[in-house]
Short mmCIF file of C-alpha atoms in Angstrom, two decimals:
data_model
loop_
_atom_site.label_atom_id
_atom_site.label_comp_id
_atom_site.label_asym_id
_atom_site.label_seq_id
_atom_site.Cartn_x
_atom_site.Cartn_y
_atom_site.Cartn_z
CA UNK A 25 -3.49 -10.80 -30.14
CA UNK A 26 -0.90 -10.60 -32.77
CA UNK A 27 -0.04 -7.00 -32.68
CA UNK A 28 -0.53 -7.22 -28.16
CA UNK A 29 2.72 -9.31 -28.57
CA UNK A 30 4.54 -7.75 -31.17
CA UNK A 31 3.86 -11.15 -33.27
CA UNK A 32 4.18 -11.08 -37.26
CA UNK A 33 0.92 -11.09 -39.29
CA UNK A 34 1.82 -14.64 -40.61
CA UNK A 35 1.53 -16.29 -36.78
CA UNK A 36 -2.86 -15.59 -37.89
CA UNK A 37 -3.77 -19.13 -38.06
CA UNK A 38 -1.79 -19.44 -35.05
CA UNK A 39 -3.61 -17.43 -32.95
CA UNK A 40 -7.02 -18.54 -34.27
CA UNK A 41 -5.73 -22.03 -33.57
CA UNK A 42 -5.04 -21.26 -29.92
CA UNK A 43 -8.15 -19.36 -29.63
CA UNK A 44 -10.47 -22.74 -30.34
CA UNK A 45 -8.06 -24.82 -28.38
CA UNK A 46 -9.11 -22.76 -25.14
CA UNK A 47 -12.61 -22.03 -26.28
CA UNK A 48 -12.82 -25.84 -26.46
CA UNK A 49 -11.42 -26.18 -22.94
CA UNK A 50 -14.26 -24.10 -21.64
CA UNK A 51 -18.08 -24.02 -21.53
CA UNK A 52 -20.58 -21.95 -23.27
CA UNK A 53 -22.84 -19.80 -22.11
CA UNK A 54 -25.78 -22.29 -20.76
CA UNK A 55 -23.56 -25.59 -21.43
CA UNK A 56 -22.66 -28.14 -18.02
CA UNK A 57 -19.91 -29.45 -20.33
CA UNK A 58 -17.56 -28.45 -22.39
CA UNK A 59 -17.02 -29.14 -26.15
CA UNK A 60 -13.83 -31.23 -25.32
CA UNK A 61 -15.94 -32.92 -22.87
CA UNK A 62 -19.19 -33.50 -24.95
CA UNK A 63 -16.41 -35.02 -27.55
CA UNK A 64 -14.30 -36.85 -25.95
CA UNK A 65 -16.37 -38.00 -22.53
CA UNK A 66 -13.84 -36.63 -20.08
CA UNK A 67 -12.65 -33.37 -18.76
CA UNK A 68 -9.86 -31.38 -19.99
CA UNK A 69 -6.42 -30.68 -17.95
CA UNK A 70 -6.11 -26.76 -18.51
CA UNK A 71 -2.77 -26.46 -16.11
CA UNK A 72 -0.80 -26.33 -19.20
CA UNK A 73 -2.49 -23.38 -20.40
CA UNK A 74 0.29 -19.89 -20.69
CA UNK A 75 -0.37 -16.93 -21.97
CA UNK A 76 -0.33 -16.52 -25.81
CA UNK A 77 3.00 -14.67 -26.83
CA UNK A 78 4.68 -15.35 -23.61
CA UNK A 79 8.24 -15.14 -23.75
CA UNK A 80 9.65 -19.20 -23.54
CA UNK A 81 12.86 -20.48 -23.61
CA UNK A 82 13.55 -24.04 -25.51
CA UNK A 83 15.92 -26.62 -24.60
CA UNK A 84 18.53 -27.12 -27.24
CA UNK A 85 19.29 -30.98 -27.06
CA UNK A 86 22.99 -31.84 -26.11
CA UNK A 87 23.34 -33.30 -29.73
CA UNK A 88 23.24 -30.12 -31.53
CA UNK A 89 25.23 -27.84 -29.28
CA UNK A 90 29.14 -27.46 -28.18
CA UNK A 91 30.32 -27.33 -24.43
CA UNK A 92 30.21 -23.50 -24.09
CA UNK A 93 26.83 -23.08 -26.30
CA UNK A 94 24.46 -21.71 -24.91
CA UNK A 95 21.65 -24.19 -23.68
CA UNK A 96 18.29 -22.74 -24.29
CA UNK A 97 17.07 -20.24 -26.79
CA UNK A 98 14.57 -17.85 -26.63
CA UNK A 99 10.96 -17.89 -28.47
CA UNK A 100 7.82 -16.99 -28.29
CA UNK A 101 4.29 -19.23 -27.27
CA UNK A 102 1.83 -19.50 -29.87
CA UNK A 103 0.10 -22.55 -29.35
CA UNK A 104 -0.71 -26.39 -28.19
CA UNK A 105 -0.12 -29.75 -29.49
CA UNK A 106 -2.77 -32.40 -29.49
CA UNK A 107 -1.08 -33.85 -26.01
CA UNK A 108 -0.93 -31.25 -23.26
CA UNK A 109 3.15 -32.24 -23.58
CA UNK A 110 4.30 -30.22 -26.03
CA UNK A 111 4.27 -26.47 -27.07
CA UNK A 112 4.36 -24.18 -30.38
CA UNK A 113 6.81 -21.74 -30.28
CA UNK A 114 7.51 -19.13 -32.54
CA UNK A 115 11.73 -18.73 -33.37
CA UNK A 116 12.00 -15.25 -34.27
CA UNK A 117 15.64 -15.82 -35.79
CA UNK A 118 14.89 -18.60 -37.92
CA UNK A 119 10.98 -16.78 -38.43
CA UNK A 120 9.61 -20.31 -38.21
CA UNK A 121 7.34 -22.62 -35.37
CA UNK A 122 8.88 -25.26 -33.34
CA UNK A 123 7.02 -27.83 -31.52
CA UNK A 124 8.96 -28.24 -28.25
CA UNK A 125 8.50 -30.48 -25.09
CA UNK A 126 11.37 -28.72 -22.51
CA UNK A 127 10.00 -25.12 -22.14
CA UNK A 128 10.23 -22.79 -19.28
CA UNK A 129 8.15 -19.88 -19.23
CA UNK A 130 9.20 -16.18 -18.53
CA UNK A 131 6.22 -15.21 -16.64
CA UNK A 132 7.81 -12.14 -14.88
CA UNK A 133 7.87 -10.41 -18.47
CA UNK A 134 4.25 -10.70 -18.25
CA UNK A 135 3.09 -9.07 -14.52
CA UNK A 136 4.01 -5.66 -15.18
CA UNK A 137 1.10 -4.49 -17.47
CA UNK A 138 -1.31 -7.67 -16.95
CA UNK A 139 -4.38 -7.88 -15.06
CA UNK A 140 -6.14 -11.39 -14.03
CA UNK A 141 -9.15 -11.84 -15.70
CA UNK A 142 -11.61 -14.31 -13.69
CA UNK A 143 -13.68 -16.37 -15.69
CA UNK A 144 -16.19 -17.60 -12.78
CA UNK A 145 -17.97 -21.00 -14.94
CA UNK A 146 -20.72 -20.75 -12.71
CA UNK A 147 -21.47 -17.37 -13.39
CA UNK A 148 -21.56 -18.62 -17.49
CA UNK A 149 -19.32 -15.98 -19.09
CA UNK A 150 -19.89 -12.76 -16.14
CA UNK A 151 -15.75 -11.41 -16.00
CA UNK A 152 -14.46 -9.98 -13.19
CA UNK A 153 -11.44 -7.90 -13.12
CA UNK A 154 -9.05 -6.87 -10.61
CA UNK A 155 -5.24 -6.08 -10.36
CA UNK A 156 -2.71 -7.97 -10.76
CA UNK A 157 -1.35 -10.64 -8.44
CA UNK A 158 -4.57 -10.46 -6.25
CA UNK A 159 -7.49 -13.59 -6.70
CA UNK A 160 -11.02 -12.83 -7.38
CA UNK A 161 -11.95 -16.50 -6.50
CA UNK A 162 -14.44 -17.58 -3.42
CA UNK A 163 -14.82 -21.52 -4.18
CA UNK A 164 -11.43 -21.59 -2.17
CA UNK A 165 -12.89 -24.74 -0.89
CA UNK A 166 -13.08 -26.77 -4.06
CA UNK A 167 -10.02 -27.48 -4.97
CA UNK A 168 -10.54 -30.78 -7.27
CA UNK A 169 -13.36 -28.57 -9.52
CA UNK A 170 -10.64 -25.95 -9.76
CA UNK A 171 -9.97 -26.03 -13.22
CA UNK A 172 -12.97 -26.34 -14.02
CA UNK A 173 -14.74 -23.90 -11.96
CA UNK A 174 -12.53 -21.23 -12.74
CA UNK A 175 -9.83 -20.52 -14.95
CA UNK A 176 -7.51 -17.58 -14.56
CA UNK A 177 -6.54 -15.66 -18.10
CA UNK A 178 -3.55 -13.22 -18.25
CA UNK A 179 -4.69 -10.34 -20.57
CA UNK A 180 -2.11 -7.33 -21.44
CA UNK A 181 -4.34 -4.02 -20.60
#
C-alpha cells in the first residue's frame, strides 16, 4: 500500500491501522455480522470510507492564516478516527499526521489507473472486477442494505 502511493516506510502502522479499521467494517467469510457489529450491537456507516493515499486537501482555520494565504493545504489520507468525523492525513512538508475534520478529497487523481473492485457480501469474499467508472452491482433494488451488501474499493492496478 505504502509504496502504491508513493508513502514513506514510517506511515507502516498507518496502513496496518487502516487495514483493521475496514476489515472490521466488513464480514468474514461465513459471518452474518461484522466484527464492529458483533462488538458494538449496531452496524457500521462505511460512506466515509476513501481510498488509502488519496490526495486530500485540509482546511487551514482562519486563525492561523493571513488574507491572501492560501486556504487549504495539500496531504495525503492514511487513516480514520474513532468517529467517522475526522480523518488522518499525512503532511508531506512538515513529514508528520494530522487529524483533520474539513477535508475534500481529490478523487479525479485516482480514476485514471483504478479499477472498482466489487466486494458482493453475499457472495462471502467472491471479487469481481471490471473497469473503471462502470458498477458490477445487481441488488439495485436495496438501497437501505447498500452498505452493507456491497462495498465498492478503489484499487490502483
Amino acid at each position: 500500500m505504502l509504496y502504491a502511493k508513493e508513502l514513506p516506510k514510517e506511515l507502516w502502522a498507518e496502513a496496518i491501522n487502516i487495514t483493521v479499521y475496514i476489515l472490521n467494517r466488513v464480514p468474514a467469510a461465513g459471518e452474518d455480522k461484522t466484527p464492529y457489529e458483533q462488538w458494538f450491537g449496531k452496524k457500521p456507516s462505511i460512506k466515509h470510507l476513501r481510498v488509502f493515499g488519496t490526495n486530500c486537501y485540509t482546511l487551514i482555520p482562519k486563525q492561523l492564516r493571513k488574507k491572501w494565504e492560501p486556504k487549504s493545504k495539500r496531504g495525503k489520507l492514511v487513516g480514520y478516527t474513532d468517529t467517522d468525523k475526522n480523518y488522518r492525513v499525512w503532511d508531506e512538508e512538515r513529514r508528520r499526521v494530522d487529524i483533520c475534520r474539513d477535508v475534500k478529497f481529490d478523487n479525479t487523481s485516482e480514476l485514471s489507473n483504478t479499477a472498482n473492485i466489487s466486494l458482493d457480501m453475499g457472495d462471502r469474499g467472491q471479487l469481481q472486477e471490471s473497469p473503471a467508472g462502470q458498477s458490477t452491482s445487481d441488488n439495485q433494488g436495496r438501497e437501505e442494505e447498500k452498505d452493507m451488501k456491497e462495498m465498492k474499493m478503489m484499487v490502483v492496478n
